[in-house]
């Protein structure tokens, strides 16, 4: 057991993860810690990471950053969900809309009543089961598709939750905003390139050495050096668990283009022959990128495909990024904690990387080793990180695995591979349970909600064989009233909301 007081914190890296970590530690520990952040202007940052999920609101609010200040400083727009085009099959589209869908009755989730009504409808008429109908009961989906936005917590007089939102924002502007925030709270910024790391006799990091001759010592080192993983991998040799056999995409091109009107309040993820393309609408531009597997598509093809599918004029040359999907086997080792890309990477399909940064920071503050690092703290931190990475991994694999796409002439392409691959048992169990019973159970503090899993499983073509028997206990006429009322209150609420761009202009 190490009894050293932990006071000097050295954060290596000034990308979004480095500045988010510095900002939260400076805010919460309020001068109890000496925080130094080292970044290299020559190396720069990855420069992507513009779409988020709802918990970022909590992060900003703990920092005391007002939403309107954040929106204005980072050219942000609101995000109500992600639309997946051509994922299940060509021409098909569905949304993972944030928030709840419909209204649960007692212990029984809304979708069981919806499935019950669909089954009754099919038995009574020639109409087919229509999964698209499910999103009529999502206020986020309806607002997104009508290009409306207003942050209402609840729908008045309806016992239904209102809008759940996240943001699209310019990540480099966010990092600058946090840098300013940190300088007002005593964080020391050091510019320079680290070329050496010194370890002590116990294998802990003692100091980092910069090319300009400076040496910086610390008690606790946070590795936010991005894919370089300068401390956790290069200095401490912690392994990386490769998940490419489940998520084969390994390359991306990113390019901004002129923004187009209307400014959509949702992200678009459009599947193509060997991966997918993102569209992220910001106030001043649209962020675009193509994610693909180099085994199934060449760089030249990918770059051209991206440029051919922009909504506006490109504003820069497309930039290539290589990555390996997976996770650091130990995110915390010795006196070093990896946060951000150094700790692992899951492709941006569900915009989860910055969330993983946020939750690692929160985990660190909860398990902070004030009076020396205890092995129990390390083990608990690593256990939670592993669970979180694996749960998100499963959710992303779900989108790829459940496809019926026929792209390559001989069906040997990415989509066929993903359809045929062995998936993790944890995901197989979830899919099978939903297919048979329409039930979804979340484990521990799982990030994605029941509604999120249901939307992606329905959207990716699962038609559950059954629904909960309690759904059939409601009289059909009462069920129709219940559905009619939900649709009515959602439509009325959305009709009264301002346009997304008008709401932002008024901030
Ligand atoms: C294609 C792609 C798309 C993405 N899209 C999203 C998205 O939509 N949403 C989302 O949440 N996330 C997304 N991400 C992830 C997101 O970009 C990162 O999680 C986020 O930017 C944090 O990166 P980072 O700070 O860990 O690393 P970086 O931004 O790479 O920062 C690394 C820092 O370390 C410094 N550094 C490195 N080596 C040295 C050295 N030797 N000496 C000194 N300093 C050094 C660099 O200068 C830099 O400051 C995406 C990632 C990729 C690859």
Coordinates of C-alpha atoms and ligand atoms in Angstrom, one line a residue:
X1 CA 0.0 0.0 0.0
X2 CA 1.4 3.4 -1.1
X3 CA 0.9 6.1 1.5
X4 CA 2.1 9.1 -0.5
X5 CA -0.2 12.0 -0.6
X6 CA -1.4 12.6 -4.2
X7 CA -1.2 16.3 -4.9
X8 CA 0.8 16.8 -8.2
X9 CA -1.3 15.8 -11.1
X10 CA 0.3 15.7 -14.5
X11 CA -2.1 15.5 -17.5
X12 CA -0.3 14.5 -20.7
X13 CA -2.3 15.8 -23.7
X14 CA -4.4 18.8 -24.5
X15 CA -7.1 17.3 -26.7
X16 CA -10.7 17.2 -25.6
X17 CA -10.0 14.5 -23.0
X18 CA -7.0 16.4 -21.5
X19 CA -8.9 19.6 -21.1
X20 CA -12.1 17.9 -19.8
X21 CA -10.0 16.1 -17.2
X22 CA -8.2 19.2 -16.1
X23 CA -11.4 21.3 -15.9
X24 CA -13.3 18.8 -13.8
X25 CA -10.4 18.1 -11.4
X26 CA -9.7 21.9 -11.0
X27 CA -13.4 22.5 -10.4
X28 CA -14.1 19.7 -7.9
X29 CA -10.8 19.7 -6.0
X30 CA -10.6 23.5 -5.8
X31 CA -6.9 24.2 -5.3
X32 CA -6.3 21.0 -3.3
X33 CA -4.4 19.7 -6.3
X34 CA -1.6 21.1 -8.4
X35 CA -2.5 20.4 -12.0
X36 CA -0.1 20.6 -14.9
X37 CA -1.3 19.9 -18.5
X38 CA 1.4 19.2 -21.2
X39 CA 0.5 19.5 -24.8
X40 CA 2.4 19.7 -28.1
X41 CA 1.4 22.3 -30.7
X42 CA 3.5 20.4 -33.2
X43 CA 1.6 17.1 -32.7
X44 CA -1.8 18.8 -32.3
X45 CA -5.0 16.9 -31.6
X46 CA -7.1 14.4 -33.5
X47 CA -9.5 17.2 -34.4
X48 CA -12.7 15.1 -34.7
X49 CA -15.4 14.3 -32.1
X50 CA -18.3 16.5 -32.7
X51 CA -21.4 14.5 -31.8
X52 CA -22.3 13.6 -28.2
X53 CA -25.0 11.9 -26.2
X54 CA -27.2 13.5 -23.5
X55 CA -25.0 13.1 -20.3
X56 CA -22.6 15.8 -21.5
X57 CA -25.2 18.3 -20.2
X58 CA -24.4 17.0 -16.7
X59 CA -20.7 17.4 -17.2
X60 CA -21.1 21.0 -18.3
X61 CA -23.5 21.8 -15.5
X62 CA -21.2 20.4 -12.8
X63 CA -18.5 22.7 -14.3
X64 CA -21.0 25.5 -14.0
X65 CA -21.0 26.3 -17.7
X66 CA -24.3 27.7 -18.9
X67 CA -25.9 25.9 -21.9
X68 CA -26.3 29.1 -23.9
X69 CA -22.6 30.0 -23.3
X70 CA -21.6 26.6 -24.4
X71 CA -23.8 26.7 -27.5
X72 CA -22.5 30.1 -28.6
X73 CA -18.8 29.4 -27.8
X74 CA -18.7 26.0 -29.7
X75 CA -21.0 26.8 -32.6
X76 CA -23.1 23.9 -31.3
X77 CA -26.5 22.7 -32.4
X78 CA -28.9 20.4 -30.6
X79 CA -29.0 16.7 -31.2
X80 CA -32.2 14.6 -30.7
X81 CA -30.9 11.3 -32.0
X82 CA -29.1 9.5 -34.8
X83 CA -30.7 8.5 -38.0
X84 CA -29.4 5.3 -39.5
X85 CA -29.9 5.1 -43.3
X86 CA -29.4 1.8 -45.2
X87 CA -28.2 -0.2 -42.2
X88 CA -30.8 -3.0 -42.1
X89 CA -31.2 -3.0 -45.9
X90 CA -30.7 -0.6 -48.7
X91 CA -33.4 2.1 -48.7
X92 CA -34.4 1.5 -45.1
X93 CA -34.0 4.1 -42.4
X94 CA -34.7 4.3 -38.6
X95 CA -33.7 6.6 -35.8
X96 CA -32.1 6.0 -32.4
X97 CA -34.1 8.9 -30.8
X98 CA -33.0 9.9 -27.3
X99 CA -35.5 9.7 -24.5
X100 CA -38.5 7.5 -23.9
X101 CA -40.9 6.2 -26.4
X102 CA -44.6 6.3 -25.5
X103 CA -45.6 5.9 -21.9
X104 CA -45.1 2.7 -19.8
X105 CA -48.1 1.3 -17.9
X106 CA -47.1 0.0 -14.5
X107 CA -44.2 -2.4 -14.8
X108 CA -44.8 -3.0 -18.5
X109 CA -42.9 -1.1 -21.1
X110 CA -44.8 0.8 -23.8
X111 CA -43.4 -1.3 -26.7
X112 CA -45.2 -4.4 -25.4
X113 CA -48.6 -2.6 -25.8
X114 CA -47.5 -1.4 -29.2
X115 CA -46.5 -5.0 -30.3
X116 CA -49.9 -6.2 -28.9
X117 CA -51.7 -3.6 -31.0
X118 CA -49.7 -4.4 -34.1
X119 CA -50.5 -8.1 -33.7
X120 CA -54.3 -7.4 -33.2
X121 CA -54.2 -5.1 -36.2
X122 CA -52.5 -7.7 -38.4
X123 CA -55.0 -10.3 -37.4
X124 CA -57.9 -8.0 -38.3
X125 CA -56.7 -6.6 -41.6
X126 CA -54.4 -7.2 -44.5
X127 CA -51.9 -4.6 -43.3
X128 CA -48.5 -5.8 -42.4
X129 CA -46.5 -5.2 -39.2
X130 CA -45.1 -1.8 -39.6
X131 CA -42.0 -1.1 -37.4
X132 CA -41.9 2.6 -38.6
X133 CA -45.1 3.2 -36.7
X134 CA -43.2 2.9 -33.4
X135 CA -41.5 6.3 -33.8
X136 CA -44.9 8.1 -33.9
X137 CA -44.7 7.7 -30.1
X138 CA -41.3 9.4 -29.7
X139 CA -41.3 13.1 -29.1
X140 CA -37.6 13.3 -29.9
X141 CA -38.2 11.7 -33.3
X142 CA -41.2 13.9 -34.2
X143 CA -39.3 17.0 -33.2
X144 CA -36.2 15.9 -35.1
X145 CA -38.2 15.2 -38.3
X146 CA -40.1 18.5 -38.1
X147 CA -36.8 20.3 -37.4
X148 CA -38.1 21.7 -34.1
X149 CA -36.4 22.1 -30.7
X150 CA -37.3 23.2 -27.2
X151 CA -35.8 21.9 -24.0
X152 CA -39.0 20.8 -22.2
X153 CA -38.5 18.3 -19.4
X154 CA -42.1 17.0 -19.4
X155 CA -45.1 17.1 -21.7
X156 CA -47.7 19.2 -19.8
X157 CA -50.6 17.2 -18.3
X158 CA -49.5 13.9 -19.9
X159 CA -47.3 12.2 -17.4
X160 CA -44.8 11.8 -20.2
X161 CA -41.2 12.9 -20.3
X162 CA -40.3 15.7 -22.8
X163 CA -37.2 16.3 -24.9
X164 CA -33.9 14.5 -24.2
X165 CA -31.1 16.3 -26.0
X166 CA -27.4 16.2 -26.6
X167 CA -25.2 18.4 -28.8
X168 CA -23.2 18.6 -32.0
X169 CA -20.3 21.0 -31.4
X170 CA -16.9 22.0 -32.6
X171 CA -14.6 20.0 -30.4
X172 CA -11.6 22.3 -30.9
X173 CA -13.7 25.3 -29.7
X174 CA -14.8 23.3 -26.7
X175 CA -11.1 22.5 -25.9
X176 CA -10.3 26.2 -26.1
X177 CA -13.2 27.1 -23.9
X178 CA -12.1 24.6 -21.3
X179 CA -8.5 25.8 -21.6
X180 CA -9.6 29.3 -20.6
X181 CA -11.7 27.8 -17.8
X182 CA -8.7 25.9 -16.5
X183 CA -6.4 28.9 -16.7
X184 CA -8.8 30.8 -14.4
X185 CA -8.6 27.9 -11.9
X186 CA -4.9 27.6 -11.6
X187 CA -4.1 24.8 -14.1
X188 CA -0.6 25.2 -15.5
X189 CA -0.3 24.6 -19.2
X190 CA 3.1 23.5 -20.6
X191 CA 3.7 23.5 -24.3
X192 CA 6.3 21.0 -25.6
X193 CA 6.9 17.6 -26.9
X194 CA 7.6 14.8 -24.4
X195 CA 10.5 12.6 -25.6
X196 CA 11.2 10.5 -22.5
X197 CA 9.4 9.1 -19.5
X198 CA 11.3 8.1 -16.3
X199 CA 10.1 5.3 -14.0
X200 CA 11.0 4.9 -10.3
X201 CA 12.1 1.6 -8.6
X202 CA 8.5 0.5 -8.2
X203 CA 7.7 0.9 -11.9
X204 CA 5.7 4.1 -11.3
X205 CA 6.1 7.1 -13.5
X206 CA 8.4 9.6 -11.8
X207 CA 8.6 12.3 -14.5
X208 CA 8.3 13.2 -18.1
X209 CA 11.0 14.9 -20.0
X210 CA 10.4 17.4 -22.8
X211 CA 12.5 18.1 -25.9
X212 CA 13.1 21.6 -24.7
X213 CA 15.0 20.2 -21.6
X214 CA 12.2 20.6 -19.1
X215 CA 11.5 17.8 -16.6
X216 CA 8.0 17.5 -15.0
X217 CA 7.5 15.3 -11.9
X218 CA 4.2 14.2 -10.6
X219 CA 2.4 11.9 -8.2
X220 CA -0.4 10.9 -10.5
X221 CA -0.1 10.9 -14.3
X222 CA -3.2 11.0 -16.6
X223 CA -2.5 9.8 -20.1
X224 CA -4.6 11.9 -22.5
X225 CA -2.1 11.6 -25.3
X226 CA -4.6 10.1 -27.8
X227 CA -3.7 7.1 -29.9
X228 CA 0.0 7.6 -29.1
X229 CA -0.7 6.2 -25.6
X230 CA 2.6 7.7 -24.5
X231 CA 2.5 6.7 -20.9
X232 CA 0.1 3.8 -20.5
X233 CA 1.5 1.8 -23.5
X234 CA 4.9 3.3 -24.5
X235 CA 6.2 3.8 -21.0
X236 CA 4.3 1.1 -19.0
X237 CA 3.6 -1.5 -21.7
X238 CA 0.0 -2.1 -20.9
X239 CA -1.6 -4.3 -23.6
X240 CA -4.5 -3.4 -25.9
X241 CA -7.4 -5.8 -26.5
X242 CA -8.2 -5.7 -30.2
X243 CA -11.9 -6.0 -31.2
X244 CA -11.5 -5.7 -34.9
X245 CA -12.9 -9.2 -35.5
X246 CA -16.3 -7.7 -34.2
X247 CA -15.9 -4.2 -35.5
X248 CA -13.7 -4.4 -38.7
X249 CA -13.7 -0.7 -39.7
X250 CA -10.2 0.6 -39.1
X251 CA -10.0 3.9 -41.2
X252 CA -11.7 7.2 -41.6
X253 CA -11.6 10.4 -43.6
X254 CA -13.0 13.5 -42.1
X255 CA -13.9 16.8 -43.9
X256 CA -15.9 19.8 -43.0
X257 CA -18.3 21.3 -45.6
X258 CA -20.4 24.4 -45.9
X259 CA -23.5 24.2 -43.8
X260 CA -26.9 23.7 -45.5
X261 CA -30.3 24.6 -44.6
X262 CA -32.3 23.5 -42.6
X263 CA -29.9 22.9 -39.7
X264 CA -31.0 19.4 -38.7
X265 CA -31.3 18.6 -35.0
X266 CA -29.9 15.0 -35.4
X267 CA -26.9 13.2 -36.7
X268 CA -27.1 11.1 -39.9
X269 CA -25.2 7.8 -40.2
X270 CA -25.5 6.5 -43.7
X271 CA -24.2 2.9 -44.4
X272 CA -22.3 2.3 -47.6
X273 CA -20.5 -0.7 -49.2
X274 CA -17.8 -1.0 -46.6
X275 CA -18.7 1.2 -43.7
X276 CA -20.7 4.4 -43.2
X277 CA -20.7 8.2 -43.4
X278 CA -21.5 10.7 -40.7
X279 CA -23.1 14.1 -41.1
X280 CA -23.0 16.4 -38.1
X281 CA -24.7 19.8 -38.5
X282 CA -23.0 22.7 -36.6
X283 CA -23.9 26.3 -36.8
X284 CA -21.0 27.4 -39.0
X285 CA -20.4 24.2 -41.0
X286 CA -21.3 20.5 -41.3
X287 CA -18.8 17.9 -40.1
X288 CA -18.6 14.9 -42.3
X289 CA -16.6 11.7 -42.3
X290 CA -16.4 8.3 -43.7
X291 CA -15.6 5.2 -41.6
X292 CA -14.6 2.1 -43.5
X293 CA -12.8 -1.2 -43.4
X294 CA -9.5 -1.0 -45.4
X295 CA -10.0 -4.7 -46.1
X296 CA -13.1 -4.0 -48.2
X297 CA -12.5 -0.5 -49.6
X298 CA -9.4 1.4 -50.7
X299 CA -8.4 4.8 -49.4
X300 CA -8.9 6.4 -52.8
X301 CA -12.4 4.9 -53.1
X302 CA -13.4 6.0 -49.6
X303 CA -12.2 9.6 -50.1
X304 CA -14.0 9.9 -53.3
X305 CA -17.2 8.4 -51.9
X306 CA -17.1 10.9 -49.1
X307 CA -16.5 13.9 -51.4
X308 CA -19.3 12.7 -53.7
X309 CA -21.8 12.6 -50.8
X310 CA -21.3 16.0 -49.2
X311 CA -24.3 18.3 -48.8
X312 CA -22.2 21.5 -49.4
X313 CA -18.8 22.6 -50.7
X314 CA -15.8 21.0 -48.9
X315 CA -13.9 23.5 -46.7
X316 CA -10.7 21.5 -46.4
X317 CA -8.8 18.5 -47.8
X318 CA -10.1 15.3 -46.3
X319 CA -7.9 14.0 -43.5
X320 CA -7.1 10.4 -43.0
X321 CA -7.3 8.7 -39.6
X322 CA -6.4 5.1 -38.8
X323 CA -7.6 3.4 -35.7
X324 CA -7.9 0.0 -34.0
X325 CA -11.1 -0.7 -32.2
X326 CA -10.6 -2.2 -28.8
X327 CA -9.7 -1.3 -25.2
X328 CA -6.7 -0.9 -22.9
X329 CA -6.6 -4.0 -20.8
X330 CA -5.9 -1.9 -17.7
X331 CA -7.0 1.7 -17.9
X332 CA -5.4 2.4 -14.6
X333 CA -1.9 0.9 -14.0
X334 CA 0.6 1.9 -11.3
X335 CA 0.3 5.7 -11.0
X336 CA -1.1 6.2 -14.5
X337 CA -4.7 6.5 -15.7
X338 CA -5.5 6.5 -19.4
X339 CA -8.4 8.7 -20.4
X340 CA -9.6 9.3 -23.9
X341 CA -8.2 7.6 -27.0
X342 CA -5.2 6.2 -25.1
X343 CA -7.7 4.1 -23.1
X344 CA -9.5 2.5 -26.1
X345 CA -11.5 3.3 -29.1
X346 CA -15.0 2.4 -30.3
X347 CA -15.9 3.8 -33.6
X348 CA -18.1 7.0 -33.5
X349 CA -21.4 5.3 -34.7
X350 CA -23.2 6.1 -31.4
X351 CA -21.0 9.1 -30.4
X352 CA -19.8 7.5 -27.3
X353 CA -16.1 8.5 -27.1
X354 CA -16.5 11.8 -25.2
X355 CA -19.0 10.1 -22.9
X356 CA -16.3 7.5 -22.1
X357 CA -14.0 10.4 -21.3
X358 CA -16.6 11.9 -19.1
X359 CA -17.4 8.7 -17.2
X360 CA -13.7 7.9 -16.7
X361 CA -13.2 11.4 -15.1
X362 CA -16.2 10.9 -12.9
X363 CA -14.9 7.4 -11.9
X364 CA -11.5 8.9 -11.1
X365 CA -13.0 11.6 -8.9
X366 CA -15.1 9.0 -7.0
X367 CA -12.1 6.7 -6.5
X368 CA -9.5 9.5 -6.2
X369 CA -6.4 8.2 -4.3
X370 CA -6.0 11.1 -1.9
X371 CA -3.7 9.3 0.5
X372 CA -1.8 7.0 -1.8
X373 CA -2.9 4.6 -4.5
X374 CA -4.6 1.4 -3.2
X375 CA -4.7 -1.7 -5.4
X376 CA -8.5 -2.0 -4.6
X377 CA -9.1 1.4 -6.2
X378 CA -7.2 0.4 -9.3
X379 CA -9.1 -2.9 -9.6
X380 CA -12.5 -1.3 -9.1
X381 CA -11.7 1.5 -11.7
X382 CA -10.5 -1.1 -14.2
X383 CA -13.5 -3.4 -13.6
X384 CA -16.0 -0.6 -14.2
X385 CA -14.2 0.6 -17.3
X386 CA -14.1 -2.8 -18.8
X387 CA -17.9 -3.3 -18.2
X388 CA -18.6 0.1 -19.7
X389 CA -16.5 -0.5 -22.8
X390 CA -18.0 -4.0 -23.4
X391 CA -21.6 -2.8 -23.0
X392 CA -21.1 0.0 -25.6
X393 CA -19.2 -2.4 -27.9
X394 CA -22.1 -4.8 -27.9
X395 CA -24.5 -1.9 -28.8
X396 CA -22.4 -0.9 -31.7
X397 CA -21.9 -4.5 -33.0
X398 CA -25.7 -4.8 -33.0
X399 CA -26.0 -2.3 -35.8
X400 CA -23.5 -4.2 -38.0
X401 CA -24.5 -7.7 -37.2
X402 CA -28.3 -7.4 -37.9
X403 CA -28.2 -6.5 -41.5
X404 CA -29.6 -8.1 -44.6
X405 CA -27.6 -6.0 -47.1
X406 CA -26.5 -7.5 -50.4
X407 CA -23.7 -5.2 -51.6
X408 CA -20.7 -7.1 -53.1
X409 CA -21.7 -9.1 -56.2
X410 CA -20.4 -12.3 -54.6
X411 CA -21.5 -11.4 -51.1
X412 CA -18.1 -11.5 -49.6
X413 CA -18.1 -7.9 -48.4
X414 CA -18.2 -6.3 -45.0
X415 CA -21.9 -6.7 -44.4
X416 CA -21.9 -10.4 -45.1
X417 CA -18.9 -10.8 -42.8
X418 CA -20.7 -8.9 -40.0
X419 CA -23.9 -11.0 -40.5
X420 CA -21.9 -14.3 -40.2
X421 CA -19.5 -13.4 -37.5
X422 CA -19.7 -14.8 -34.0
X423 CA -20.8 -12.1 -31.6
X424 CA -20.1 -11.7 -27.9
X425 CA -22.3 -14.0 -25.7
X426 CA -23.6 -10.9 -23.8
X427 CA -25.0 -9.5 -27.1
X428 CA -26.3 -12.9 -28.3
X429 CA -28.3 -13.3 -25.1
X430 CA -29.9 -9.8 -25.4
X431 CA -30.9 -10.4 -29.1
X432 CA -32.3 -13.8 -28.4
X433 CA -34.3 -12.6 -25.4
X434 CA -35.8 -9.7 -27.4
X435 CA -36.5 -11.9 -30.4
X436 CA -38.4 -14.4 -28.3
X437 CA -40.1 -12.3 -25.7
X438 CA -39.6 -8.6 -26.6
X439 CA -38.0 -8.1 -23.2
X440 CA -34.8 -6.0 -22.7
X441 CA -32.9 -5.9 -19.5
X442 CA -30.1 -3.5 -18.8
X443 CA -27.2 -4.6 -16.6
X444 CA -25.7 -2.6 -13.8
X445 CA -25.3 1.1 -14.8
X446 CA -25.6 0.3 -18.5
X447 CA -25.4 3.5 -20.6
X448 CA -27.9 2.7 -23.3
X449 CA -31.6 2.7 -22.2
X450 CA -34.2 0.1 -22.8
X451 CA -35.7 2.5 -25.4
X452 CA -32.4 2.7 -27.2
X453 CA -32.0 -1.0 -27.5
X454 CA -35.6 -1.5 -28.6
X455 CA -35.2 1.1 -31.4
X456 CA -32.1 -0.4 -32.8
X457 CA -33.3 -3.9 -32.6
X458 CA -36.6 -3.0 -34.3
X459 CA -34.8 -0.8 -36.8
X460 CA -32.4 -3.6 -37.6
X461 CA -35.3 -5.9 -38.5
X462 CA -36.1 -8.0 -35.4
X463 CA -39.8 -8.7 -35.1
X464 CA -40.3 -10.2 -31.6
X465 CA -42.2 -13.4 -31.6
X466 CA -44.2 -12.4 -28.5
X467 CA -45.0 -9.5 -26.2
X468 CA -45.7 -9.4 -22.4
X469 CA -49.1 -10.9 -21.5
X470 CA -50.0 -7.9 -19.4
X471 CA -50.3 -5.9 -22.6
X472 CA -53.2 -8.1 -23.7
X473 CA -55.0 -7.4 -20.4
X474 CA -56.0 -4.0 -21.6
X475 CA -59.3 -3.8 -23.7
X476 CA -58.5 -3.1 -27.4
X477 CA -60.7 0.0 -27.4
X478 CA -58.8 1.4 -24.3
X479 CA -55.5 0.5 -26.0
X480 CA -56.5 2.5 -29.0
X481 CA -57.4 5.5 -26.8
X482 CA -54.1 5.2 -25.1
X483 CA -52.2 5.3 -28.4
X484 CA -54.4 8.1 -29.8
X485 CA -53.8 10.3 -26.7
X486 CA -50.0 9.8 -26.8
X487 CA -49.8 10.7 -30.5
X488 CA -52.1 13.7 -30.0
X489 CA -50.1 15.2 -27.1
X490 CA -46.8 14.6 -28.9
X491 CA -48.0 16.2 -32.1
X492 CA -49.5 19.2 -30.3
X493 CA -46.4 19.8 -28.3
X494 CA -44.1 19.5 -31.3
X495 CA -46.3 21.8 -33.3
X496 CA -45.9 24.5 -30.7
X497 CA -42.1 24.3 -30.6
X498 CA -39.9 26.8 -32.4
X499 CA -37.7 25.8 -35.4
X500 CA -34.3 24.4 -34.3
X501 CA -32.3 27.3 -35.9
X502 CA -34.7 29.9 -34.5
X503 CA -34.3 28.5 -31.0
X504 CA -30.5 28.7 -31.3
X505 CA -30.6 32.3 -32.7
X506 CA -32.6 33.4 -29.7
X507 CA -30.1 32.1 -27.2
Ligands
LIG1 C1 -12.9 9.2 -37.0 C2 -13.3 9.6 -35.6 C3 -14.5 10.2 -35.3 C4 -14.8 10.6 -34.0 N1 -16.1 11.1 -33.8 C5 -16.5 11.3 -32.5 C6 -17.8 11.8 -32.2 O1 -18.6 12.1 -33.1 N2 -18.1 11.9 -30.9 C7 -17.3 11.6 -29.9 O2 -17.6 11.7 -28.7 N3 -16.0 11.2 -30.1 C8 -15.6 11.0 -31.4 N4 -14.3 10.6 -31.6 C9 -13.4 10.4 -30.5 C10 -12.9 11.8 -30.1 O3 -12.2 12.4 -31.2 C11 -11.9 11.7 -29.0 O4 -12.5 10.9 -28.0 C12 -11.6 13.0 -28.4 O5 -11.2 13.9 -29.3 C13 -10.5 12.9 -27.3 O6 -9.3 12.7 -27.9 P1 -8.0 12.7 -27.0 O7 -8.0 14.0 -26.3 O8 -7.9 11.5 -26.2 O9 -6.8 12.7 -28.0 P2 -6.2 13.8 -29.0 O10 -7.2 14.8 -29.4 O11 -5.4 13.1 -30.1 O12 -5.1 14.6 -28.1 C14 -3.9 14.1 -27.8 C15 -3.1 15.1 -27.1 O13 -1.8 14.6 -26.7 C16 -0.8 15.4 -27.1 N5 0.4 14.6 -27.3 C17 0.6 13.4 -27.9 N6 1.9 13.0 -27.9 C18 2.5 13.9 -27.2 C19 3.9 14.1 -26.9 N7 4.9 13.3 -27.2 N8 4.3 15.2 -26.2 C20 3.3 16.1 -25.8 N9 2.0 16.0 -26.1 C21 1.7 14.9 -26.8 C22 -1.2 16.0 -28.4 O14 -0.5 17.2 -28.7 C23 -2.7 16.3 -28.0 O15 -2.8 17.5 -27.3 C24 -14.0 10.3 -32.9 C25 -12.7 9.7 -33.2 C26 -12.4 9.3 -34.5 C27 -11.0 8.7 -34.7

